Amino acid sequence: MYGLYDKEGILRFVDSDKDACIAYAELFELGSTNYCLMDLANNTKKLKGNSNLDQSPGAYNN
């Protein structure tokens, strides 16, 4: 999967085809200096150790 981000870092388009992402950029007239194309499959990280994802309010409230 590829993700196309604009210069503000906002994800604009996701597709498994790199050429489709570039076509999207061309369609919306994003110059090559105004976007970043990232291979999302190679940028995933696995959580290691204690991965307590409890988001309940007040659990760690100051």
mmCIF file with all atom_site columns, N, CA and C in Angstrom:
data_model
loop_
_atom_site.group_PDB
_atom_site.id
_atom_site.type_symbol
_atom_site.label_atom_id
_atom_site.label_alt_id
_atom_site.label_comp_id
_atom_site.label_asym_id
_atom_site.label_entity_id
_atom_site.label_seq_id
_atom_site.pdbx_PDB_ins_code
_atom_site.Cartn_x
_atom_site.Cartn_y
_atom_site.Cartn_z
_atom_site.occupancy
_atom_site.B_iso_or_equiv
_atom_site.pdbx_formal_charge
_atom_site.auth_seq_id
_atom_site.auth_comp_id
_atom_site.auth_asym_id
_atom_site.auth_atom_id
_atom_site.pdbx_PDB_model_num
ATOM 1   N N  . MET A 1 1  ? 0.838   -1.182 0.000   1.00 0.00 ? 1  MET A N  1
ATOM 2   C CA . MET A 1 1  ? 0.000   0.000  0.000   1.00 0.00 ? 1  MET A CA 1
ATOM 3   C C  . MET A 1 1  ? 0.883   1.245  0.000   1.00 0.00 ? 1  MET A C  1
ATOM 4   N N  . TYR A 1 2  ? 0.437   2.219  -0.744  1.00 0.00 ? 2  TYR A N  1
ATOM 5   C CA . TYR A 1 2  ? 1.145   3.488  -0.816  1.00 0.00 ? 2  TYR A CA 1
ATOM 6   C C  . TYR A 1 2  ? 0.228   4.586  -0.294  1.00 0.00 ? 2  TYR A C  1
ATOM 7   N N  . GLY A 1 3  ? 0.813   5.534  0.386   1.00 0.00 ? 3  GLY A N  1
ATOM 8   C CA . GLY A 1 3  ? 0.075   6.686  0.870   1.00 0.00 ? 3  GLY A CA 1
ATOM 9   C C  . GLY A 1 3  ? 0.663   7.948  0.293   1.00 0.00 ? 3  GLY A C  1
ATOM 10  N N  . LEU A 1 4  ? -0.178  8.837  -0.180  1.00 0.00 ? 4  LEU A N  1
ATOM 11  C CA . LEU A 1 4  ? 0.265   10.108 -0.718  1.00 0.00 ? 4  LEU A CA 1
ATOM 12  C C  . LEU A 1 4  ? -0.104  11.196 0.280   1.00 0.00 ? 4  LEU A C  1
ATOM 13  N N  . TYR A 1 5  ? 0.893   11.884 0.799   1.00 0.00 ? 5  TYR A N  1
ATOM 14  C CA . TYR A 1 5  ? 0.705   12.942 1.782   1.00 0.00 ? 5  TYR A CA 1
ATOM 15  C C  . TYR A 1 5  ? 1.006   14.289 1.144   1.00 0.00 ? 5  TYR A C  1
ATOM 16  N N  . ASP A 1 6  ? 0.224   15.307 1.501   1.00 0.00 ? 6  ASP A N  1
ATOM 17  C CA . ASP A 1 6  ? 0.524   16.636 0.981   1.00 0.00 ? 6  ASP A CA 1
ATOM 18  C C  . ASP A 1 6  ? 1.619   17.274 1.827   1.00 0.00 ? 6  ASP A C  1
ATOM 19  N N  . LYS A 1 7  ? 2.019   18.494 1.483   1.00 0.00 ? 7  LYS A N  1
ATOM 20  C CA . LYS A 1 7  ? 3.151   19.124 2.162   1.00 0.00 ? 7  LYS A CA 1
ATOM 21  C C  . LYS A 1 7  ? 2.848   19.486 3.613   1.00 0.00 ? 7  LYS A C  1
ATOM 22  N N  . GLU A 1 8  ? 1.582   19.487 4.013   1.00 0.00 ? 8  GLU A N  1
ATOM 23  C CA . GLU A 1 8  ? 1.217   19.713 5.410   1.00 0.00 ? 8  GLU A CA 1
ATOM 24  C C  . GLU A 1 8  ? 1.219   18.413 6.211   1.00 0.00 ? 8  GLU A C  1
ATOM 25  N N  . GLY A 1 9  ? 1.448   17.286 5.539   1.00 0.00 ? 9  GLY A N  1
ATOM 26  C CA . GLY A 1 9  ? 1.476   15.999 6.211   1.00 0.00 ? 9  GLY A CA 1
ATOM 27  C C  . GLY A 1 9  ? 0.136   15.313 6.302   1.00 0.00 ? 9  GLY A C  1
ATOM 28  N N  . ILE A 1 10 ? -0.842  15.789 5.533   1.00 0.00 ? 10 ILE A N  1
ATOM 29  C CA . ILE A 1 10 ? -2.176  15.200 5.540   1.00 0.00 ? 10 ILE A CA 1
ATOM 30  C C  . ILE A 1 10 ? -2.252  14.101 4.489   1.00 0.00 ? 10 ILE A C  1
ATOM 31  N N  . LEU A 1 11 ? -2.732  12.935 4.909   1.00 0.00 ? 11 LEU A N  1
ATOM 32  C CA . LEU A 1 11 ? -2.901  11.816 3.987   1.00 0.00 ? 11 LEU A CA 1
ATOM 33  C C  . LEU A 1 11 ? -3.998  12.166 2.998   1.00 0.00 ? 11 LEU A C  1
ATOM 34  N N  . ARG A 1 12 ? -3.665  12.178 1.720   1.00 0.00 ? 12 ARG A N  1
ATOM 35  C CA . ARG A 1 12 ? -4.615  12.561 0.688   1.00 0.00 ? 12 ARG A CA 1
ATOM 36  C C  . ARG A 1 12 ? -5.172  11.371 -0.088  1.00 0.00 ? 12 ARG A C  1
ATOM 37  N N  . PHE A 1 13 ? -4.369  10.282 -0.221  1.00 0.00 ? 13 PHE A N  1
ATOM 38  C CA . PHE A 1 13 ? -4.789  9.172  -1.078  1.00 0.00 ? 13 PHE A CA 1
ATOM 39  C C  . PHE A 1 13 ? -4.032  7.922  -0.669  1.00 0.00 ? 13 PHE A C  1
ATOM 40  N N  . VAL A 1 14 ? -4.713  6.755  -0.698  1.00 0.00 ? 14 VAL A N  1
ATOM 41  C CA . VAL A 1 14 ? -4.096  5.462  -0.404  1.00 0.00 ? 14 VAL A CA 1
ATOM 42  C C  . VAL A 1 14 ? -4.502  4.487  -1.496  1.00 0.00 ? 14 VAL A C  1
ATOM 43  N N  . ASP A 1 15 ? -3.527  3.728  -1.992  1.00 0.00 ? 15 ASP A N  1
ATOM 44  C CA . ASP A 1 15 ? -3.813  2.728  -3.016  1.00 0.00 ? 15 ASP A CA 1
ATOM 45  C C  . ASP A 1 15 ? -2.681  1.717  -3.030  1.00 0.00 ? 15 ASP A C  1
ATOM 46  N N  . SER A 1 16 ? -2.955  0.534  -3.520  1.00 0.00 ? 16 SER A N  1
ATOM 47  C CA . SER A 1 16 ? -1.916  -0.487 -3.620  1.00 0.00 ? 16 SER A CA 1
ATOM 48  C C  . SER A 1 16 ? -1.038  -0.272 -4.851  1.00 0.00 ? 16 SER A C  1
ATOM 49  N N  . ASP A 1 17 ? -1.458  0.601  -5.753  1.00 0.00 ? 17 ASP A N  1
ATOM 50  C CA . ASP A 1 17 ? -0.726  0.884  -6.979  1.00 0.00 ? 17 ASP A CA 1
ATOM 51  C C  . ASP A 1 17 ? -0.030  2.244  -6.882  1.00 0.00 ? 17 ASP A C  1
ATOM 52  N N  . LYS A 1 18 ? 1.284   2.217  -6.975  1.00 0.00 ? 18 LYS A N  1
ATOM 53  C CA . LYS A 1 18 ? 2.077   3.451  -6.889  1.00 0.00 ? 18 LYS A CA 1
ATOM 54  C C  . LYS A 1 18 ? 1.692   4.435  -7.991  1.00 0.00 ? 18 LYS A C  1
ATOM 55  N N  . ASP A 1 19 ? 1.464   3.923  -9.194  1.00 0.00 ? 19 ASP A N  1
ATOM 56  C CA . ASP A 1 19 ? 1.100   4.785  -10.320 1.00 0.00 ? 19 ASP A CA 1
ATOM 57  C C  . ASP A 1 19 ? -0.242  5.473  -10.112 1.00 0.00 ? 19 ASP A C  1
ATOM 58  N N  . ALA A 1 20 ? -1.160  4.818  -9.421  1.00 0.00 ? 20 ALA A N  1
ATOM 59  C CA . ALA A 1 20 ? -2.456  5.440  -9.130  1.00 0.00 ? 20 ALA A CA 1
ATOM 60  C C  . ALA A 1 20 ? -2.278  6.630  -8.190  1.00 0.00 ? 20 ALA A C  1
ATOM 61  N N  . CYS A 1 21 ? -1.364  6.511  -7.241  1.00 0.00 ? 21 CYS A N  1
ATOM 62  C CA . CYS A 1 21 ? -1.088  7.629  -6.331  1.00 0.00 ? 21 CYS A CA 1
ATOM 63  C C  . CYS A 1 21 ? -0.494  8.811  -7.093  1.00 0.00 ? 21 CYS A C  1
ATOM 64  N N  . ILE A 1 22 ? 0.416   8.523  -8.000  1.00 0.00 ? 22 ILE A N  1
ATOM 65  C CA . ILE A 1 22 ? 1.022   9.591  -8.804  1.00 0.00 ? 22 ILE A CA 1
ATOM 66  C C  . ILE A 1 22 ? -0.021  10.222 -9.723  1.00 0.00 ? 22 ILE A C  1
ATOM 67  N N  . ALA A 1 23 ? -0.926  9.410  -10.273 1.00 0.00 ? 23 ALA A N  1
ATOM 68  C CA . ALA A 1 23 ? -2.006  9.935  -11.117 1.00 0.00 ? 23 ALA A CA 1
ATOM 69  C C  . ALA A 1 23 ? -2.918  10.857 -10.305 1.00 0.00 ? 23 ALA A C  1
ATOM 70  N N  . TYR A 1 24 ? -3.167  10.503 -9.046  1.00 0.00 ? 24 TYR A N  1
ATOM 71  C CA . TYR A 1 24 ? -3.970  11.359 -8.167  1.00 0.00 ? 24 TYR A CA 1
ATOM 72  C C  . TYR A 1 24 ? -3.292  12.716 -7.998  1.00 0.00 ? 24 TYR A C  1
ATOM 73  N N  . ALA A 1 25 ? -1.992  12.688 -7.745  1.00 0.00 ? 25 ALA A N  1
ATOM 74  C CA . ALA A 1 25 ? -1.244  13.939 -7.570  1.00 0.00 ? 25 ALA A CA 1
ATOM 75  C C  . ALA A 1 25 ? -1.317  14.792 -8.830  1.00 0.00 ? 25 ALA A C  1
ATOM 76  N N  . GLU A 1 26 ? -1.198  14.169 -9.977  1.00 0.00 ? 26 GLU A N  1
ATOM 77  C CA . GLU A 1 26 ? -1.291  14.901 -11.239 1.00 0.00 ? 26 GLU A CA 1
ATOM 78  C C  . GLU A 1 26 ? -2.687  15.464 -11.461 1.00 0.00 ? 26 GLU A C  1
ATOM 79  N N  . LEU A 1 27 ? -3.708  14.685 -11.100 1.00 0.00 ? 27 LEU A N  1
ATOM 80  C CA . LEU A 1 27 ? -5.092  15.130 -11.265 1.00 0.00 ? 27 LEU A CA 1
ATOM 81  C C  . LEU A 1 27 ? -5.362  16.411 -10.483 1.00 0.00 ? 27 LEU A C  1
ATOM 82  N N  . PHE A 1 28 ? -4.832  16.471 -9.263  1.00 0.00 ? 28 PHE A N  1
ATOM 83  C CA . PHE A 1 28 ? -5.052  17.647 -8.431  1.00 0.00 ? 28 PHE A CA 1
ATOM 84  C C  . PHE A 1 28 ? -3.902  18.645 -8.506  1.00 0.00 ? 28 PHE A C  1
ATOM 85  N N  . GLU A 1 29 ? -3.079  18.473 -9.533  1.00 0.00 ? 29 GLU A N  1
ATOM 86  C CA . GLU A 1 29 ? -1.982  19.398 -9.832  1.00 0.00 ? 29 GLU A CA 1
ATOM 87  C C  . GLU A 1 29 ? -1.049  19.621 -8.648  1.00 0.00 ? 29 GLU A C  1
ATOM 88  N N  . LEU A 1 30 ? -0.726  18.517 -7.959  1.00 0.00 ? 30 LEU A N  1
ATOM 89  C CA . LEU A 1 30 ? 0.255   18.579 -6.884  1.00 0.00 ? 30 LEU A CA 1
ATOM 90  C C  . LEU A 1 30 ? 1.625   18.332 -7.504  1.00 0.00 ? 30 LEU A C  1
ATOM 91  N N  . GLY A 1 31 ? 2.484   19.335 -7.479  1.00 0.00 ? 31 GLY A N  1
ATOM 92  C CA . GLY A 1 31 ? 3.826   19.161 -8.009  1.00 0.00 ? 31 GLY A CA 1
ATOM 93  C C  . GLY A 1 31 ? 4.623   18.209 -7.137  1.00 0.00 ? 31 GLY A C  1
ATOM 94  N N  . SER A 1 32 ? 5.689   17.639 -7.685  1.00 0.00 ? 32 SER A N  1
ATOM 95  C CA . SER A 1 32 ? 6.469   16.642 -6.945  1.00 0.00 ? 32 SER A CA 1
ATOM 96  C C  . SER A 1 32 ? 7.091   17.213 -5.675  1.00 0.00 ? 32 SER A C  1
ATOM 97  N N  . THR A 1 33 ? 7.204   18.529 -5.570  1.00 0.00 ? 33 THR A N  1
ATOM 98  C CA . THR A 1 33 ? 7.725   19.137 -4.338  1.00 0.00 ? 33 THR A CA 1
ATOM 99  C C  . THR A 1 33 ? 6.624   19.382 -3.320  1.00 0.00 ? 33 THR A C  1
ATOM 100 N N  . ASN A 1 34 ? 5.362   19.109 -3.686  1.00 0.00 ? 34 ASN A N  1
ATOM 101 C CA . ASN A 1 34 ? 4.231   19.366 -2.795  1.00 0.00 ? 34 ASN A CA 1
ATOM 102 C C  . ASN A 1 34 ? 3.604   18.106 -2.225  1.00 0.00 ? 34 ASN A C  1
ATOM 103 N N  . TYR A 1 35 ? 4.201   16.939 -2.470  1.00 0.00 ? 35 TYR A N  1
ATOM 104 C CA . TYR A 1 35 ? 3.665   15.710 -1.889  1.00 0.00 ? 35 TYR A CA 1
ATOM 105 C C  . TYR A 1 35 ? 4.784   14.734 -1.588  1.00 0.00 ? 35 TYR A C  1
ATOM 106 N N  . CYS A 1 36 ? 4.437   13.758 -0.751  1.00 0.00 ? 36 CYS A N  1
ATOM 107 C CA . CYS A 1 36 ? 5.360   12.700 -0.369  1.00 0.00 ? 36 CYS A CA 1
ATOM 108 C C  . CYS A 1 36 ? 4.635   11.379 -0.581  1.00 0.00 ? 36 CYS A C  1
ATOM 109 N N  . LEU A 1 37 ? 5.279   10.448 -1.265  1.00 0.00 ? 37 LEU A N  1
ATOM 110 C CA . LEU A 1 37 ? 4.707   9.136  -1.518  1.00 0.00 ? 37 LEU A CA 1
ATOM 111 C C  . LEU A 1 37 ? 5.436   8.133  -0.634  1.00 0.00 ? 37 LEU A C  1
ATOM 112 N N  . MET A 1 38 ? 4.686   7.449  0.234   1.00 0.00 ? 38 MET A N  1
ATOM 113 C CA . MET A 1 38 ? 5.298   6.515  1.175   1.00 0.00 ? 38 MET A CA 1
ATOM 114 C C  . MET A 1 38 ? 4.760   5.109  0.970   1.00 0.00 ? 38 MET A C  1
ATOM 115 N N  . ASP A 1 39 ? 5.647   4.126  1.075   1.00 0.00 ? 39 ASP A N  1
ATOM 116 C CA . ASP A 1 39 ? 5.263   2.722  1.036   1.00 0.00 ? 39 ASP A CA 1
ATOM 117 C C  . ASP A 1 39 ? 4.799   2.345  2.438   1.00 0.00 ? 39 ASP A C  1
ATOM 118 N N  . LEU A 1 40 ? 3.496   2.264  2.641   1.00 0.00 ? 40 LEU A N  1
ATOM 119 C CA . LEU A 1 40 ? 2.938   2.042  3.976   1.00 0.00 ? 40 LEU A CA 1
ATOM 120 C C  . LEU A 1 40 ? 3.199   0.636  4.493   1.00 0.00 ? 40 LEU A C  1
ATOM 121 N N  . ALA A 1 41 ? 3.352   -0.335 3.619   1.00 0.00 ? 41 ALA A N  1
ATOM 122 C CA . ALA A 1 41 ? 3.587   -1.710 4.057   1.00 0.00 ? 41 ALA A CA 1
ATOM 123 C C  . ALA A 1 41 ? 4.926   -1.852 4.760   1.00 0.00 ? 41 ALA A C  1
ATOM 124 N N  . ASN A 1 42 ? 5.901   -1.038 4.409   1.00 0.00 ? 42 ASN A N  1
ATOM 125 C CA . ASN A 1 42 ? 7.219   -1.109 5.025   1.00 0.00 ? 42 ASN A CA 1
ATOM 126 C C  . ASN A 1 42 ? 7.364   -0.185 6.222   1.00 0.00 ? 42 ASN A C  1
ATOM 127 N N  . ASN A 1 43 ? 6.338   0.579  6.559   1.00 0.00 ? 43 ASN A N  1
ATOM 128 C CA . ASN A 1 43 ? 6.425   1.544  7.650   1.00 0.00 ? 43 ASN A CA 1
ATOM 129 C C  . ASN A 1 43 ? 5.581   1.169  8.860   1.00 0.00 ? 43 ASN A C  1
ATOM 130 N N  . THR A 1 44 ? 5.132   -0.070 8.925   1.00 0.00 ? 44 THR A N  1
ATOM 131 C CA . THR A 1 44 ? 4.332   -0.490 10.070  1.00 0.00 ? 44 THR A CA 1
ATOM 132 C C  . THR A 1 44 ? 5.238   -0.987 11.173  1.00 0.00 ? 44 THR A C  1
ATOM 133 N N  . LYS A 1 45 ? 4.857   -0.735 12.422  1.00 0.00 ? 45 LYS A N  1
ATOM 134 C CA . LYS A 1 45 ? 5.632   -1.169 13.582  1.00 0.00 ? 45 LYS A CA 1
ATOM 135 C C  . LYS A 1 45 ? 4.752   -2.037 14.463  1.00 0.00 ? 45 LYS A C  1
ATOM 136 N N  . LYS A 1 46 ? 5.312   -3.073 15.025  1.00 0.00 ? 46 LYS A N  1
ATOM 137 C CA . LYS A 1 46 ? 4.580   -3.923 15.949  1.00 0.00 ? 46 LYS A CA 1
ATOM 138 C C  . LYS A 1 46 ? 4.820   -3.435 17.363  1.00 0.00 ? 46 LYS A C  1
ATOM 139 N N  . LEU A 1 47 ? 3.782   -3.503 18.183  1.00 0.00 ? 47 LEU A N  1
ATOM 140 C CA . LEU A 1 47 ? 3.909   -3.141 19.585  1.00 0.00 ? 47 LEU A CA 1
ATOM 141 C C  . LEU A 1 47 ? 4.606   -4.264 20.331  1.00 0.00 ? 47 LEU A C  1
ATOM 142 N N  . LYS A 1 48 ? 5.573   -3.913 21.163  1.00 0.00 ? 48 LYS A N  1
ATOM 143 C CA . LYS A 1 48 ? 6.280   -4.913 21.954  1.00 0.00 ? 48 LYS A CA 1
ATOM 144 C C  . LYS A 1 48 ? 6.061   -4.614 23.428  1.00 0.00 ? 48 LYS A C  1
ATOM 145 N N  . GLY A 1 49 ? 6.143   -5.667 24.235  1.00 0.00 ? 49 GLY A N  1
ATOM 146 C CA . GLY A 1 49 ? 6.021   -5.482 25.674  1.00 0.00 ? 49 GLY A CA 1
ATOM 147 C C  . GLY A 1 49 ? 4.592   -5.247 26.099  1.00 0.00 ? 49 GLY A C  1
ATOM 148 N N  . ASN A 1 50 ? 4.434   -4.486 27.169  1.00 0.00 ? 50 ASN A N  1
ATOM 149 C CA . ASN A 1 50 ? 3.117   -4.187 27.719  1.00 0.00 ? 50 ASN A CA 1
ATOM 150 C C  . ASN A 1 50 ? 2.419   -3.162 26.834  1.00 0.00 ? 50 ASN A C  1
ATOM 151 N N  . SER A 1 51 ? 1.396   -3.583 26.146  1.00 0.00 ? 51 SER A N  1
ATOM 152 C CA . SER A 1 51 ? 0.676   -2.673 25.257  1.00 0.00 ? 51 SER A CA 1
ATOM 153 C C  . SER A 1 51 ? -0.727  -2.434 25.789  1.00 0.00 ? 51 SER A C  1
ATOM 154 N N  . ASN A 1 52 ? -0.819  -1.804 26.949  1.00 0.00 ? 52 ASN A N  1
ATOM 155 C CA . ASN A 1 52 ? -2.099  -1.468 27.556  1.00 0.00 ? 52 ASN A CA 1
ATOM 156 C C  . ASN A 1 52 ? -2.682  -0.278 26.814  1.00 0.00 ? 52 ASN A C  1
ATOM 157 N N  . LEU A 1 53 ? -3.718  -0.526 26.043  1.00 0.00 ? 53 LEU A N  1
ATOM 158 C CA . LEU A 1 53 ? -4.329  0.522  25.238  1.00 0.00 ? 53 LEU A CA 1
ATOM 159 C C  . LEU A 1 53 ? -5.623  1.031  25.851  1.00 0.00 ? 53 LEU A C  1
ATOM 160 N N  . ASP A 1 54 ? -5.776  0.866  27.164  1.00 0.00 ? 54 ASP A N  1
ATOM 161 C CA . ASP A 1 54 ? -6.974  1.329  27.864  1.00 0.00 ? 54 ASP A CA 1
ATOM 162 C C  . ASP A 1 54 ? -7.065  2.845  27.777  1.00 0.00 ? 54 ASP A C  1
ATOM 163 N N  . GLN A 1 55 ? -8.113  3.357  27.197  1.00 0.00 ? 55 GLN A N  1
ATOM 164 C CA . GLN A 1 55 ? -8.310  4.790  27.025  1.00 0.00 ? 55 GLN A CA 1
ATOM 165 C C  . GLN A 1 55 ? -9.442  5.310  27.902  1.00 0.00 ? 55 GLN A C  1
ATOM 166 N N  . SER A 1 56 ? -9.752  4.605  28.978  1.00 0.00 ? 56 SER A N  1
ATOM 167 C CA . SER A 1 56 ? -10.861 5.033  29.823  1.00 0.00 ? 56 SER A CA 1
ATOM 168 C C  . SER A 1 56 ? -10.536 6.359  30.509  1.00 0.00 ? 56 SER A C  1
ATOM 169 N N  . PRO A 1 57 ? -11.494 7.275  30.578  1.00 0.00 ? 57 PRO A N  1
ATOM 170 C CA . PRO A 1 57 ? -11.240 8.570  31.210  1.00 0.00 ? 57 PRO A CA 1
ATOM 171 C C  . PRO A 1 57 ? -10.962 8.398  32.694  1.00 0.00 ? 57 PRO A C  1
ATOM 172 N N  . GLY A 1 58 ? -9.981  9.102  33.172  1.00 0.00 ? 58 GLY A N  1
ATOM 173 C CA . GLY A 1 58 ? -9.658  9.063  34.588  1.00 0.00 ? 58 GLY A CA 1
ATOM 174 C C  . GLY A 1 58 ? -8.650  8.011  34.976  1.00 0.00 ? 58 GLY A C  1
ATOM 175 N N  . ALA A 1 59 ? -8.274  7.143  34.087  1.00 0.00 ? 59 ALA A N  1
ATOM 176 C CA . ALA A 1 59 ? -7.321  6.093  34.414  1.00 0.00 ? 59 ALA A CA 1
ATOM 177 C C  . ALA A 1 59 ? -5.974  6.685  34.796  1.00 0.00 ? 59 ALA A C  1
ATOM 178 N N  . TYR A 1 60 ? -5.535  7.685  34.036  1.00 0.00 ? 60 TYR A N  1
ATOM 179 C CA . TYR A 1 60 ? -4.272  8.350  34.325  1.00 0.00 ? 60 TYR A CA 1
ATOM 180 C C  . TYR A 1 60 ? -4.480  9.859  34.322  1.00 0.00 ? 60 TYR A C  1
ATOM 181 N N  . ASN A 1 61 ? -5.556  10.302 34.885  1.00 0.00 ? 61 ASN A N  1
ATOM 182 C CA . ASN A 1 61 ? -5.915  11.715 34.898  1.00 0.00 ? 61 ASN A CA 1
ATOM 183 C C  . ASN A 1 61 ? -5.169  12.433 36.015  1.00 0.00 ? 61 ASN A C  1
ATOM 184 N N  . ASN A 1 62 ? -4.631  13.590 35.740  1.00 0.00 ? 62 ASN A N  1
ATOM 185 C CA . ASN A 1 62 ? -3.940  14.395 36.782  1.00 0.00 ? 62 ASN A CA 1
ATOM 186 C C  . ASN A 1 62 ? -4.882  15.371 37.403  1.00 0.00 ? 62 ASN A C  1
#
